Amino acid sequence: MEQTQVQRKLESLENSFICGNCEDVLKVFPQECIDLVLTSPPYADQRDYGSDDSLISPDQYVQWFAPKAQEIHRVLKENGSFVLNISDKVVNGYQHLFVFELVLFLCKDIGFHLVRDYIWYNPATPPNVFSRGGYGRTKKSHEYCFWFSKGPEWTFNLDPIRKPYGKDMLKYLQGKGKGDRNRNTRPSTHNFDCEKVWNDNGGSDPGSVIEIGNTNSNDVFAKLCKERGISHPARFPEKLAEFFILSGTDEGDIVLDPFSGSGTTAISAARNNRRWIGIDANQDYCELASARMNLEFEGASNGD
Ligand SMILES: C[S@@+](CC[C@H](N)C(=O)[O-])C[C@H]1O[C@@H](n2cnc3c(N)ncnc32)[C@H](O)[C@@H]1O
């Protein structure tokens, strides 16, 4: 496809929710046109989303995901990234390994490179229910977010995701407290193992554990669900999407969510001046996501 044709095709797809099996829908996308794929597919055996693909067995999960992964890889730009939010499942008393099998498959068979495995930590504190019935373990308070690159270089912006410094680091940067910048020791008083001394970059590196409660306090979405008498059972928080959109793309880039559900990725992309495409197999969810987008940006132009 010529560059102008690619551009035209992309323009016809962007800023819309497309209903269908992503594996089929992606086939009409041009090669290497997407900057970031950020998505949370149905987890194995977890929920019925009212489409053919609901309730995928953990043993079949890699096989189910394989053709979709091939399409995701094909549509990503060479410097693009794929962020996969997923969690696992206890089967016959043990945690099933399909998540780890999938990561190996994506790297060894599809050709992705693992950039960083992130933990999305949900600090909710419900009573423990897993210690009953002989399961004998704590609740799982995290999900995985695997950041893969397609090629050897990818977009990464640290500044928009920096966190405030801790107390000790603030003192250290002011030349006070523990640690000595002149003697090259850290606030913990350990020695630096290099010549560099930490400078104030306006905030700290947020690390690989992202703490966000998954509360359903989105007024716009809650209002919409009430009006329409439907909801989406497995939204992720907008803050989670934002973390990867801000760090993994630049303004004007294009973000794809092939399992877009209630449209969280798209909303965050639009809010941060990125272009977006959502795909979901369930028509009701596509309509819900479109209505959510319109409500979120009522009166404002989001490119819709
Ligand atoms: C975990 S949910 C995504 C939730 C989304 N991140 C949000 O915040 O709302 C997974 C979604 O994948 C959709 N789905 C399942 N199989 C699909 C397929 N083959 N192609 C596209 N969407 C699919 C389901 O309808 C469901 O909405």
XYZ file of C-alpha atoms and ligand atoms in Angstrom:
331
model
C 0.000 0.000 0.000
C 1.283 3.462 -0.884
C 1.872 5.944 1.924
C -1.132 8.108 0.964
C -3.376 5.022 0.832
C -2.124 3.959 4.270
C -2.845 7.449 5.558
C -6.359 7.432 4.116
C -7.111 3.957 5.459
C -5.885 4.927 8.890
C -7.931 8.119 8.884
C -11.041 6.060 8.135
C -10.344 3.864 11.179
C -9.079 6.291 13.771
C -11.092 7.724 16.630
C -13.750 5.030 16.340
C -14.879 1.849 18.080
C -15.116 -1.027 15.629
C -17.263 -4.035 16.481
C -15.852 -7.465 15.605
C -13.343 -10.162 16.420
C -10.056 -8.228 16.554
C -8.275 -10.986 14.691
C -10.507 -10.339 11.649
C -10.836 -6.583 12.037
C -7.049 -6.107 12.219
C -6.581 -7.862 8.873
C -7.819 -4.729 7.060
C -5.313 -2.492 8.906
C -2.216 -1.404 6.982
C 1.161 -2.798 8.102
C 3.129 -0.885 10.719
C 0.645 1.929 11.325
C 0.145 1.809 15.125
C 2.411 3.373 17.781
C 1.045 1.594 20.860
C -1.224 -1.395 21.398
C -2.481 -1.237 24.969
C -4.981 -3.888 25.907
C -6.466 -6.256 28.419
C -7.894 -9.337 26.687
C -10.395 -11.634 28.406
C -8.511 -13.588 31.053
C -8.792 -17.378 30.839
C -12.060 -18.896 32.088
C -12.960 -15.657 33.800
C -16.032 -13.878 32.482
C -18.715 -14.269 29.880
C -18.555 -11.156 27.663
C -21.376 -12.399 25.484
C -19.194 -13.166 22.460
C -17.928 -16.413 20.909
C -14.560 -15.957 22.560
C -15.807 -15.895 26.118
C -14.435 -18.369 28.638
C -11.222 -19.484 26.957
C -9.724 -22.448 28.784
C -6.306 -21.752 30.365
C -4.859 -24.766 28.529
C -6.014 -23.290 25.186
C -5.113 -19.681 25.958
C -1.856 -19.373 23.983
C -3.432 -21.068 20.987
C -6.409 -18.680 21.194
C -4.193 -15.608 21.439
C -1.643 -16.643 18.772
C -3.398 -15.343 15.592
C -4.330 -12.110 17.388
C -0.728 -11.634 18.481
C 0.425 -12.068 14.894
C -1.909 -9.280 13.745
C -0.876 -7.016 16.632
C 2.770 -7.516 15.675
C 2.031 -6.822 12.002
C 0.163 -3.541 12.577
C 2.704 -2.137 15.067
C 5.333 0.288 13.809
C 8.926 -0.876 14.071
C 9.435 1.471 17.064
C 6.003 0.662 18.519
C 5.128 -1.047 21.796
C 2.597 -3.613 22.945
C 1.417 -3.449 26.558
C -0.532 -6.497 27.719
C -2.522 -6.350 30.972
C -3.390 -9.856 32.125
C -3.859 -12.002 35.196
C -3.821 -15.709 35.848
C -6.089 -18.240 37.460
C -5.999 -20.992 40.033
C -6.881 -24.322 38.410
C -7.217 -27.533 40.448
C -5.577 -25.853 43.417
C -2.547 -24.382 41.646
C -1.862 -21.159 39.794
C -2.017 -22.006 36.086
C 1.024 -21.051 33.999
C -0.733 -19.748 30.875
C 0.382 -16.143 31.467
C 4.041 -17.162 31.530
C 3.544 -19.527 28.591
C 2.028 -16.613 26.680
C 4.953 -14.286 27.447
C 7.413 -16.930 26.225
C 5.339 -17.497 23.111
C 5.096 -13.768 22.318
C 8.872 -13.391 22.539
C 10.098 -16.673 21.114
C 7.486 -17.318 18.412
C 6.007 -13.931 17.491
C 9.199 -11.880 17.821
C 8.361 -9.348 20.536
C 11.018 -8.259 23.043
C 10.174 -7.889 26.714
C 10.998 -4.324 27.779
C 9.730 -4.511 31.369
C 7.240 -6.585 33.354
C 5.088 -4.204 35.389
C 2.981 -5.066 38.377
C -0.327 -3.255 38.710
C -0.857 -3.360 42.475
C -4.412 -2.909 43.714
C -4.235 -2.009 47.412
C -7.891 -2.930 48.167
C -8.163 -4.802 51.449
C -11.113 -7.215 51.348
C -11.372 -10.044 53.877
C -9.420 -13.098 52.726
C -11.640 -15.598 50.937
C -8.925 -17.757 49.423
C -7.840 -19.390 52.675
C -11.150 -21.269 52.791
C -11.749 -24.561 51.028
C -8.134 -25.701 51.207
C -6.711 -23.130 48.774
C -4.296 -21.767 51.365
C -2.960 -18.545 49.890
C -3.396 -14.802 50.131
C -5.545 -12.925 47.671
C -3.835 -11.894 44.470
C -3.408 -8.154 44.810
C -1.660 -7.588 41.504
C -2.054 -8.078 37.799
C 0.703 -8.060 35.193
C 1.358 -5.451 32.554
C 3.991 -6.720 30.143
C 5.584 -4.040 27.987
C 6.941 -5.493 24.731
C 8.730 -3.716 21.923
C 8.632 -4.754 18.303
C 12.101 -3.542 17.391
C 15.321 -2.513 19.116
C 14.137 1.062 19.808
C 10.840 2.338 21.163
C 9.301 5.575 22.423
C 9.843 6.099 26.135
C 9.104 9.325 28.021
C 10.040 9.257 31.698
C 9.176 12.850 32.651
C 5.350 12.559 32.425
C 5.299 9.555 34.782
C 7.801 10.715 37.393
C 6.670 10.455 41.027
C 7.350 12.901 43.861
C 10.641 12.168 45.643
C 10.600 10.431 48.997
C 11.551 12.396 52.122
C 15.131 11.109 52.305
C 15.786 11.730 48.640
C 14.479 15.288 48.915
C 16.881 15.989 51.771
C 19.705 14.323 49.886
C 19.074 16.460 46.810
C 19.207 19.549 49.028
C 22.595 18.401 50.301
C 21.146 17.476 53.701
C 20.163 14.256 55.457
C 21.768 10.866 54.960
C 24.163 10.136 52.132
C 26.866 12.417 50.866
C 26.890 13.605 47.286
C 30.561 14.577 47.545
C 31.528 11.127 48.712
C 29.191 9.422 46.285
C 26.964 7.667 48.797
C 23.180 7.223 48.477
C 20.523 8.380 50.973
C 20.572 4.773 52.207
C 24.343 5.416 52.748
C 25.243 2.606 50.314
C 28.009 3.538 47.896
C 27.147 4.410 44.335
C 28.648 1.835 42.029
C 29.368 4.436 39.368
C 30.857 7.889 39.062
C 27.463 9.550 38.699
C 25.775 11.439 41.507
C 21.970 11.689 41.523
C 20.662 15.002 40.296
C 17.229 16.507 40.746
C 15.265 15.581 37.612
C 11.976 16.959 38.917
C 10.722 13.674 40.312
C 11.742 10.074 40.790
C 11.619 7.140 38.421
C 8.255 5.492 39.285
C 9.689 1.968 39.090
C 7.810 -1.089 37.942
C 5.035 -1.360 40.563
C 2.052 0.793 39.677
C -0.298 1.276 42.627
C -3.864 2.101 41.604
C -7.111 1.093 43.308
C -9.684 -0.220 40.862
C -12.646 1.680 42.216
C -15.749 2.181 40.122
C -15.991 5.842 40.865
C -16.240 7.072 37.308
C -19.394 9.196 37.472
C -19.805 9.515 33.723
C -19.556 5.786 33.196
C -21.719 4.891 36.193
C -24.445 7.283 34.990
C -24.311 5.817 31.511
C -24.556 2.223 32.730
C -27.556 3.119 34.856
C -29.308 4.793 31.936
C -28.662 1.894 29.568
C -29.160 -0.936 32.036
C -25.813 -2.543 31.096
C -22.321 -2.313 32.461
C -18.858 -3.686 31.733
C -17.582 -6.197 34.270
C -13.833 -5.750 33.820
C -12.730 -2.177 33.278
C -9.207 -1.198 34.135
C -8.566 2.243 35.685
C -7.883 5.182 33.406
C -4.745 5.963 35.449
C -3.266 2.611 34.409
C -3.868 3.342 30.731
C -2.455 6.834 31.192
C 0.811 5.531 32.648
C 1.595 3.615 29.450
C 0.123 6.142 27.013
C 2.149 9.034 28.431
C 5.368 7.046 28.660
C 4.997 4.958 25.493
C 3.712 7.533 22.986
C 4.003 11.170 21.946
C 1.138 13.566 21.263
C -0.546 12.788 17.936
C 0.534 9.116 18.025
C -2.018 6.392 17.469
C -3.086 4.007 20.238
C -4.997 0.792 19.532
C -6.951 -1.332 21.998
C -8.099 -4.534 20.238
C -10.176 -5.626 23.299
C -11.506 -2.181 24.113
C -14.477 -3.076 26.363
C -15.805 0.115 27.950
C -13.270 2.250 26.056
C -10.883 3.174 28.884
C -7.736 3.121 26.701
C -9.430 5.273 24.078
C -10.682 7.794 26.636
C -7.210 8.166 28.109
C -5.646 8.464 24.649
C -8.115 11.198 23.652
C -7.619 13.041 26.945
C -3.879 13.088 26.280
C -4.108 14.238 22.654
C -3.381 10.898 21.036
C -5.397 9.342 18.227
C -7.085 6.056 19.083
C -8.893 2.973 17.752
C -10.962 0.540 19.834
C -12.139 -2.922 18.756
C -14.525 -5.124 20.713
C -16.425 -8.263 19.759
C -19.496 -7.171 21.712
C -21.707 -4.593 19.949
C -23.229 -3.385 23.247
C -19.772 -2.573 24.630
C -18.820 -0.684 21.460
C -21.970 1.412 21.754
C -21.398 1.938 25.467
C -17.802 3.013 24.833
C -18.860 5.478 22.104
C -21.503 6.979 24.378
C -18.922 7.199 27.196
C -16.492 8.979 24.889
C -19.163 11.468 23.809
C -20.183 12.145 27.395
C -16.583 12.517 28.610
C -15.849 15.107 25.959
C -19.267 16.732 25.722
C -18.832 20.173 24.276
C -15.142 19.551 23.570
C -13.648 18.328 20.323
C -11.982 14.907 20.638
C -11.707 14.217 16.956
C -14.940 12.171 16.916
C -11.016 -7.452 30.015
S -12.182 -6.761 28.925
C -11.433 -5.221 28.452
C -11.797 -4.108 29.397
C -11.212 -2.761 29.016
N -9.791 -2.689 29.278
C -11.921 -1.640 29.822
O -11.271 -0.907 30.562
O -13.150 -1.556 29.700
C -12.001 -7.749 27.484
C -12.915 -7.369 26.320
O -12.559 -8.161 25.194
C -13.732 -8.368 24.402
N -13.427 -9.508 23.507
C -13.423 -10.834 23.778
N -13.004 -11.539 22.702
C -12.726 -10.624 21.729
C -12.217 -10.716 20.406
N -11.913 -11.884 19.857
N -12.046 -9.572 19.698
C -12.346 -8.365 20.239
N -12.839 -8.226 21.502
C -13.006 -9.331 22.233
C -14.827 -8.589 25.423
O -16.095 -8.298 24.882
C -14.407 -7.617 26.551
O -15.092 -6.389 26.459
